[in-house]
DNA sequence: GTACAACCTGAAGTTACTATAGAGAAAAGT
DNA sequence: ACTTTTCTCTATAGTAACTTCAGGTTGTAC
């Protein structure tokens, strides 16, 4: 099958497929005489695995890790579980960050009741008066 | 004051200040005879406003919007409130996405009890068997 | 035989910065 | 006055995970 069909089966674009090949996530397939990529069942499986991981917001590094581990079927899955657990931590941390953000935003929002003049708007005043904090290093690959 | 002092007062790096100037968020200041940027009180205020917005994860577009509105102090703040509300929606939507993600991740995690062989690991099997869904367009600027 | 879809490569754009190199200006030390 | 250190300048490239574009080739349908 050619790249268009593969992309359709994996619910992504052909550009994404070629990108994954460049990134080393998907092995380069055989080519036709006319230089078109030719994929088989194994490629579908692999690409769907990747897209499923991406649907769970894993990074390419995490996915590369899982793929490498999956290629050693006889070994124990402890490392797989570790990668997965670590990603759950990433999601957890981002949720906590965003929840705290939402609290700050809600508090600010309450400072403007309705239609006032811009220079008396409680939101703008609040944004100007906030304690400027140092940028927090981001510890996850999520937003 | 020169750029280093300004950056220090706004809790960011000098590179970030120069970047904001290139991006049109911060107006280009006067220069010394030796070509060094010279900032005043208005610049501090502006930069701290920007950094506070960034601490709330607003995008540069959103901040540009707010700055433009703040520069018309006589007008009503309805547009300000709208930008702000829209950003709260961004945060809300991302929180909902991540909460749903976490459910999926937790369910998958339960499929592997302990140390099994990789090819029988419930997590990997689950990742391979997931219903591949079309990529969801992202409706927010939050990762 | 010619239109058109699908495919090819390579490069640039996206976001909000960070990092580096190489050079000049100012401040501090002696 | 001279040296050393620190600060600043510009320009360029890198990050993540793609998307978009330009310009060209192949395959298929009529
Ligand atoms: Zn992760
Ligand atoms: Zn208001
Ligand atoms: Zn927003
Ligand atoms: Zn397992």
CSV table of C-alpha atoms (C1' of nucleotides) and ligand atoms in Angstrom, one decimal:
chain,number,residue,atom,x,y,z
A,1,UNK,CA,0.0,0.0,0.0
A,2,UNK,CA,1.1,3.5,-0.7
A,3,UNK,CA,1.5,6.4,1.8
A,4,UNK,CA,-2.0,7.9,1.2
A,5,UNK,CA,-3.7,4.6,2.2
A,6,UNK,CA,-1.5,4.1,5.2
A,7,UNK,CA,-2.1,7.7,6.4
A,8,UNK,CA,-5.9,7.1,6.0
A,9,UNK,CA,-5.8,3.9,8.0
A,10,UNK,CA,-3.9,5.6,10.8
A,11,UNK,CA,-6.0,8.8,10.8
A,12,UNK,CA,-3.1,11.1,10.0
A,13,UNK,CA,-1.7,13.0,7.1
A,14,UNK,CA,0.9,11.8,4.6
A,15,UNK,CA,3.2,14.6,5.7
A,16,UNK,CA,3.0,13.2,9.3
A,17,UNK,CA,4.0,9.8,8.0
A,18,UNK,CA,7.0,11.1,6.1
A,19,UNK,CA,7.9,13.2,9.2
A,20,UNK,CA,7.9,10.1,11.4
A,21,UNK,CA,10.2,8.4,9.0
A,22,UNK,CA,12.7,11.3,9.2
A,23,UNK,CA,12.4,11.3,13.0
A,24,UNK,CA,13.2,7.6,13.1
A,25,UNK,CA,9.8,6.6,14.6
A,26,UNK,CA,8.8,4.7,11.5
A,27,UNK,CA,11.2,2.6,9.5
A,28,UNK,CA,11.8,3.6,5.9
A,29,UNK,CA,9.8,1.2,3.7
A,30,UNK,CA,10.6,-0.3,0.3
A,31,UNK,CA,10.0,1.8,-2.8
A,32,UNK,CA,8.3,1.1,-6.1
A,33,UNK,CA,10.2,1.5,-9.4
A,34,UNK,CA,8.7,5.0,-9.5
A,35,UNK,CA,10.1,5.8,-6.0
A,36,UNK,CA,6.8,5.6,-4.1
A,37,UNK,CA,6.9,4.3,-0.6
A,38,UNK,CA,5.4,0.8,-0.2
A,39,UNK,CA,4.0,-0.2,3.2
A,40,UNK,CA,2.8,-3.5,4.7
A,41,UNK,CA,0.8,-4.7,7.7
A,42,UNK,CA,3.7,-4.2,10.1
A,43,UNK,CA,3.9,-0.6,9.2
A,44,UNK,CA,0.2,-0.1,9.8
A,45,UNK,CA,0.5,-1.7,13.2
A,46,UNK,CA,3.5,0.5,14.1
A,47,UNK,CA,2.0,3.7,12.9
A,48,UNK,CA,-1.2,3.1,14.7
A,49,UNK,CA,0.7,2.4,17.9
A,50,UNK,CA,2.5,5.7,17.4
A,51,UNK,CA,-0.7,7.6,16.8
A,52,UNK,CA,-2.3,6.0,19.8
A,53,UNK,CA,0.6,7.1,22.0
A,54,UNK,CA,0.3,10.6,20.5
A,55,UNK,CA,-3.4,10.6,21.3
A,56,UNK,CA,-2.3,10.1,24.9
A,57,UNK,CA,0.0,13.1,24.5
A,58,UNK,CA,3.3,11.2,24.8
A,59,UNK,CA,6.4,12.8,23.5
A,60,UNK,CA,8.4,11.3,20.6
A,61,UNK,CA,11.1,10.4,23.1
A,62,UNK,CA,8.7,8.5,25.2
A,63,UNK,CA,7.3,6.7,22.1
A,64,UNK,CA,10.8,5.9,20.8
A,65,UNK,CA,11.4,4.4,24.2
A,66,UNK,CA,8.3,2.2,24.2
A,67,UNK,CA,9.0,1.1,20.6
A,68,UNK,CA,12.5,0.0,21.4
A,69,UNK,CA,11.2,-1.9,24.5
A,70,UNK,CA,8.4,-3.5,22.5
A,71,UNK,CA,11.1,-4.8,20.1
A,72,UNK,CA,12.6,-7.0,22.8
A,73,UNK,CA,9.5,-9.2,23.5
A,74,UNK,CA,11.3,-11.6,25.8
A,75,UNK,CA,12.4,-9.1,28.4
A,76,UNK,CA,10.4,-8.0,31.4
A,77,UNK,CA,8.1,-5.1,31.0
A,78,UNK,CA,9.3,-3.1,34.0
A,79,UNK,CA,10.8,-0.5,31.8
A,80,UNK,CA,7.6,-0.2,29.9
A,81,UNK,CA,5.6,0.4,33.0
A,82,UNK,CA,8.2,3.0,34.2
A,83,UNK,CA,7.9,5.0,31.0
A,84,UNK,CA,4.2,4.9,31.2
A,85,UNK,CA,4.1,5.8,34.9
A,86,UNK,CA,6.4,8.7,34.2
A,87,UNK,CA,4.0,10.0,31.6
A,88,UNK,CA,1.1,9.7,34.0
A,89,UNK,CA,3.1,11.9,36.3
A,90,UNK,CA,3.6,14.4,33.4
A,91,UNK,CA,-0.2,14.6,32.9
A,92,UNK,CA,-0.8,14.9,36.7
A,93,UNK,CA,1.6,17.7,37.1
A,94,UNK,CA,0.2,19.7,34.2
A,95,UNK,CA,-3.3,19.2,35.5
A,96,UNK,CA,-2.2,20.6,38.9
A,97,UNK,CA,-0.5,23.6,37.2
A,98,UNK,CA,-3.6,24.4,35.1
A,99,UNK,CA,-5.9,24.0,38.1
A,100,UNK,CA,-3.9,26.5,40.0
A,101,UNK,CA,-3.8,28.8,37.0
A,102,UNK,CA,-7.6,28.6,36.8
A,103,UNK,CA,-7.9,29.7,40.4
A,104,UNK,CA,-5.8,32.8,39.7
A,105,UNK,CA,-7.7,33.5,36.6
A,106,UNK,CA,-11.1,33.2,38.3
A,107,UNK,CA,-9.9,35.5,41.1
A,108,UNK,CA,-8.8,38.1,38.6
A,109,UNK,CA,-12.0,37.8,36.6
A,110,UNK,CA,-14.1,38.7,39.6
A,111,UNK,CA,-12.4,42.1,39.8
A,112,UNK,CA,-14.3,43.3,36.8
A,113,UNK,CA,-18.1,43.3,37.2
A,114,UNK,CA,-19.3,44.7,33.9
A,115,UNK,CA,-18.6,47.3,31.3
A,116,UNK,CA,-16.3,49.9,32.8
A,117,UNK,CA,-13.8,52.2,31.4
A,118,UNK,CA,-10.6,50.4,30.4
A,119,UNK,CA,-8.5,52.4,32.9
A,120,UNK,CA,-10.6,51.3,35.8
A,121,UNK,CA,-11.0,47.7,34.7
A,122,UNK,CA,-10.2,45.4,37.6
A,123,UNK,CA,-8.7,42.8,35.4
A,124,UNK,CA,-6.2,45.1,33.8
A,125,UNK,CA,-5.4,46.6,37.2
A,126,UNK,CA,-4.9,43.2,38.6
A,127,UNK,CA,-2.6,42.1,35.7
A,128,UNK,CA,-0.5,45.3,36.3
A,129,UNK,CA,-0.3,44.8,40.1
A,130,UNK,CA,0.4,41.0,40.2
A,131,UNK,CA,3.5,40.0,42.0
A,132,UNK,CA,5.8,39.2,39.1
A,133,UNK,CA,7.3,35.8,39.7
A,134,UNK,CA,10.3,34.1,38.1
A,135,UNK,CA,9.4,31.8,35.2
A,136,UNK,CA,8.9,28.3,36.5
A,137,UNK,CA,11.1,25.7,34.7
A,138,UNK,CA,8.8,23.3,33.0
A,139,UNK,CA,9.4,19.8,34.3
A,140,UNK,CA,7.2,18.0,31.7
A,141,UNK,CA,6.8,18.1,27.9
A,142,UNK,CA,3.2,19.0,28.3
A,143,UNK,CA,2.3,22.7,27.5
B,1,UNK,CA,18.3,51.9,33.0
B,2,UNK,CA,19.9,49.3,30.8
B,3,UNK,CA,18.5,46.0,29.7
B,4,UNK,CA,20.0,43.9,32.4
B,5,UNK,CA,18.4,45.9,35.2
B,6,UNK,CA,15.1,45.9,33.4
B,7,UNK,CA,15.2,42.1,33.0
B,8,UNK,CA,16.1,41.7,36.6
B,9,UNK,CA,13.1,43.8,37.7
B,10,UNK,CA,10.8,41.8,35.5
B,11,UNK,CA,12.2,38.5,36.5
B,12,UNK,CA,13.2,37.5,33.0
B,13,UNK,CA,16.3,37.3,30.9
B,14,UNK,CA,17.7,40.0,28.7
B,15,UNK,CA,17.3,37.7,25.7
B,16,UNK,CA,13.6,37.6,26.5
B,17,UNK,CA,13.4,41.4,26.6
B,18,UNK,CA,15.1,41.7,23.2
B,19,UNK,CA,12.8,39.0,21.9
B,20,UNK,CA,9.7,40.9,23.0
B,21,UNK,CA,11.0,43.9,21.2
B,22,UNK,CA,11.4,41.9,18.0
B,23,UNK,CA,7.9,40.5,18.5
B,24,UNK,CA,6.4,44.0,18.9
B,25,UNK,CA,5.2,43.4,22.5
B,26,UNK,CA,7.6,46.0,23.9
B,27,UNK,CA,8.4,49.2,22.2
B,28,UNK,CA,12.0,49.8,21.1
B,29,UNK,CA,13.5,52.2,23.6
B,30,UNK,CA,16.0,55.0,23.1
B,31,UNK,CA,19.7,54.2,22.8
B,32,UNK,CA,22.8,55.5,24.4
B,33,UNK,CA,25.7,56.9,22.4
B,34,UNK,CA,27.2,53.4,22.6
B,35,UNK,CA,24.0,51.8,21.2
B,36,UNK,CA,22.8,50.4,24.5
B,37,UNK,CA,19.0,50.3,25.1
B,38,UNK,CA,17.8,52.8,27.7
B,39,UNK,CA,14.5,52.0,29.5
B,40,UNK,CA,12.3,54.1,31.8
B,41,UNK,CA,9.4,53.5,34.2
B,42,UNK,CA,6.9,52.9,31.5
B,43,UNK,CA,8.9,50.1,30.1
B,44,UNK,CA,9.1,48.3,33.5
B,45,UNK,CA,5.4,48.6,33.8
B,46,UNK,CA,4.8,47.3,30.3
B,47,UNK,CA,7.2,44.4,30.7
B,48,UNK,CA,5.8,43.3,34.0
B,49,UNK,CA,2.4,43.3,32.6
B,50,UNK,CA,3.6,41.1,29.8
B,51,UNK,CA,5.4,38.7,32.2
B,52,UNK,CA,2.3,38.5,34.4
B,53,UNK,CA,0.2,37.6,31.4
B,54,UNK,CA,2.7,35.0,30.5
B,55,UNK,CA,2.7,33.6,34.0
B,56,UNK,CA,-1.0,33.0,33.4
B,57,UNK,CA,-0.1,31.2,30.2
B,58,UNK,CA,-1.6,33.7,27.8
B,59,UNK,CA,-0.3,33.7,24.2
B,60,UNK,CA,1.5,36.6,22.7
B,61,UNK,CA,-1.5,37.2,20.5
B,62,UNK,CA,-3.7,37.5,23.6
B,63,UNK,CA,-1.2,39.8,25.3
B,64,UNK,CA,-0.9,42.0,22.2
B,65,UNK,CA,-4.6,42.3,22.2
B,66,UNK,CA,-4.8,43.3,25.9
B,67,UNK,CA,-2.0,45.8,25.4
B,68,UNK,CA,-3.7,47.4,22.5
B,69,UNK,CA,-6.9,47.7,24.5
B,70,UNK,CA,-5.2,49.1,27.5
B,71,UNK,CA,-3.8,51.8,25.3
B,72,UNK,CA,-7.3,53.1,24.8
B,73,UNK,CA,-8.2,54.0,28.4
B,74,UNK,CA,-11.4,55.8,27.6
B,75,UNK,CA,-13.1,53.0,25.9
B,76,UNK,CA,-15.2,50.3,27.6
B,77,UNK,CA,-13.5,47.2,28.9
B,78,UNK,CA,-15.9,44.7,27.3
B,79,UNK,CA,-13.2,43.6,24.8
B,80,UNK,CA,-10.7,43.2,27.7
B,81,UNK,CA,-13.2,40.9,29.5
B,82,UNK,CA,-13.8,39.0,26.3
B,83,UNK,CA,-10.1,38.2,25.7
B,84,UNK,CA,-9.8,37.2,29.3
B,85,UNK,CA,-12.8,35.0,29.3
B,86,UNK,CA,-11.7,33.4,26.1
B,87,UNK,CA,-8.4,32.5,27.8
B,88,UNK,CA,-10.2,31.0,30.8
B,89,UNK,CA,-12.0,28.8,28.2
B,90,UNK,CA,-8.6,27.8,26.9
B,91,UNK,CA,-7.5,26.7,30.3
B,92,UNK,CA,-10.8,25.0,31.1
B,93,UNK,CA,-10.7,23.0,27.8
B,94,UNK,CA,-7.2,21.9,28.3
B,95,UNK,CA,-8.0,20.8,31.9
B,96,UNK,CA,-10.9,18.7,30.6
B,97,UNK,CA,-8.7,17.2,27.9
B,98,UNK,CA,-6.1,16.2,30.3
B,99,UNK,CA,-8.6,14.9,32.8
B,100,UNK,CA,-10.0,12.6,30.1
B,101,UNK,CA,-6.5,11.6,29.1
B,102,UNK,CA,-5.7,10.7,32.7
B,103,UNK,CA,-8.7,8.4,32.8
B,104,UNK,CA,-7.5,6.6,29.7
B,105,UNK,CA,-4.0,6.4,31.0
B,106,UNK,CA,-5.2,5.0,34.4
B,107,UNK,CA,-7.4,2.4,32.7
B,108,UNK,CA,-4.4,1.3,30.5
B,109,UNK,CA,-2.1,1.2,33.5
B,110,UNK,CA,-4.4,-1.3,35.3
B,111,UNK,CA,-3.9,-3.8,32.5
B,112,UNK,CA,-0.4,-4.6,33.7
B,113,UNK,CA,-0.1,-5.9,37.2
B,114,UNK,CA,3.6,-6.4,37.6
B,115,UNK,CA,6.7,-7.7,35.8
B,116,UNK,CA,5.6,-9.7,32.8
B,117,UNK,CA,7.2,-10.4,29.5
B,118,UNK,CA,7.0,-7.5,27.2
B,119,UNK,CA,4.9,-9.3,24.6
B,120,UNK,CA,2.2,-10.0,27.2
B,121,UNK,CA,2.3,-6.6,28.9
B,122,UNK,CA,-1.2,-5.3,29.0
B,123,UNK,CA,-0.1,-1.7,28.5
B,124,UNK,CA,1.6,-2.4,25.2
B,125,UNK,CA,-1.3,-4.6,24.1
B,126,UNK,CA,-3.7,-1.8,25.0
B,127,UNK,CA,-1.7,0.8,23.1
B,128,UNK,CA,-1.7,-1.5,20.1
B,129,UNK,CA,-5.4,-2.2,20.3
B,130,UNK,CA,-6.7,1.3,21.0
B,131,UNK,CA,-9.2,2.7,18.6
B,132,UNK,CA,-7.1,5.1,16.5
B,133,UNK,CA,-8.9,8.4,16.5
B,134,UNK,CA,-8.4,11.3,14.2
B,135,UNK,CA,-6.2,13.9,15.6
B,136,UNK,CA,-8.3,16.4,17.4
B,137,UNK,CA,-7.8,20.0,16.2
B,138,UNK,CA,-6.4,21.9,19.0
B,139,UNK,CA,-8.8,24.7,19.9
B,140,UNK,CA,-6.4,26.3,22.4
B,141,UNK,CA,-2.8,27.5,22.4
B,142,UNK,CA,-2.2,25.5,25.6
B,143,UNK,CA,0.0,22.4,25.0
C,1,DG,C1',-2.4,12.7,-25.3
C,2,DT,C1',-3.7,15.3,-21.9
C,3,DA,C1',-5.8,16.4,-17.6
C,4,DC,C1',-5.6,15.4,-12.8
C,5,DA,C1',-4.7,13.1,-8.5
C,6,DA,C1',-1.2,11.2,-5.8
C,7,DC,C1',3.4,11.1,-4.8
C,8,DC,C1',8.4,13.0,-4.4
C,9,DT,C1',12.2,16.2,-2.1
C,10,DG,C1',13.7,20.1,0.4
C,11,DA,C1',13.0,24.2,2.8
C,12,DA,C1',10.6,27.3,5.6
C,13,DG,C1',6.9,28.5,9.1
C,14,DT,C1',4.7,27.8,13.7
C,15,DT,C1',5.4,29.2,19.5
C,16,DA,C1',8.0,31.3,23.0
C,17,DC,C1',11.8,31.3,23.9
C,18,DT,C1',17.1,29.7,24.8
C,19,DA,C1',21.8,29.4,23.4
C,20,DT,C1',25.9,30.5,21.0
C,21,DA,C1',29.5,33.3,18.6
C,22,DG,C1',32.1,37.2,17.8
C,23,DA,C1',32.6,42.0,18.7
C,24,DG,C1',32.3,46.5,20.9
C,25,DA,C1',31.3,49.4,25.3
C,26,DA,C1',31.4,50.3,30.0
C,27,DA,C1',32.7,49.5,34.7
C,28,DA,C1',35.9,48.1,38.1
C,29,DG,C1',40.4,47.2,39.8
C,30,DT,C1',45.4,48.4,40.2
D,1,DA,C1',46.4,55.0,32.2
D,2,DC,C1',46.0,50.2,31.6
D,3,DT,C1',44.0,45.7,32.2
D,4,DT,C1',40.5,42.7,33.3
D,5,DT,C1',35.8,41.6,33.9
D,6,DT,C1',31.2,42.4,32.9
D,7,DC,C1',27.7,44.1,30.1
D,8,DT,C1',25.7,44.8,25.8
D,9,DC,C1',25.2,44.5,20.7
D,10,DT,C1',23.8,41.7,16.3
D,11,DA,C1',22.9,37.6,13.9
D,12,DT,C1',22.0,32.8,13.7
D,13,DA,C1',20.4,28.3,15.1
D,14,DG,C1',18.1,25.1,18.0
D,15,DT,C1',13.8,23.3,20.6
D,16,DA,C1',8.7,19.9,19.6
D,17,DA,C1',5.7,18.1,16.5
D,18,DC,C1',4.3,19.0,13.1
D,19,DT,C1',2.2,22.0,8.7
D,20,DT,C1',2.7,24.4,4.5
D,21,DC,C1',4.8,25.6,0.4
D,22,DA,C1',7.3,25.4,-4.0
D,23,DG,C1',8.5,22.9,-7.8
D,24,DG,C1',8.9,18.5,-9.9
D,25,DT,C1',7.6,13.3,-11.1
D,26,DT,C1',4.5,9.2,-11.5
D,27,DG,C1',0.3,6.9,-12.1
D,28,DT,C1',-4.4,6.7,-13.9
D,29,DA,C1',-8.6,8.0,-16.4
D,30,DC,C1',-10.8,9.6,-20.4
E,1,LIG,ZN1,5.1,12.2,29.2
E,2,LIG,ZN1,-13.2,44.9,32.8
E,3,LIG,ZN1,-5.6,31.7,25.9
E,4,LIG,ZN1,3.7,-4.2,31.8
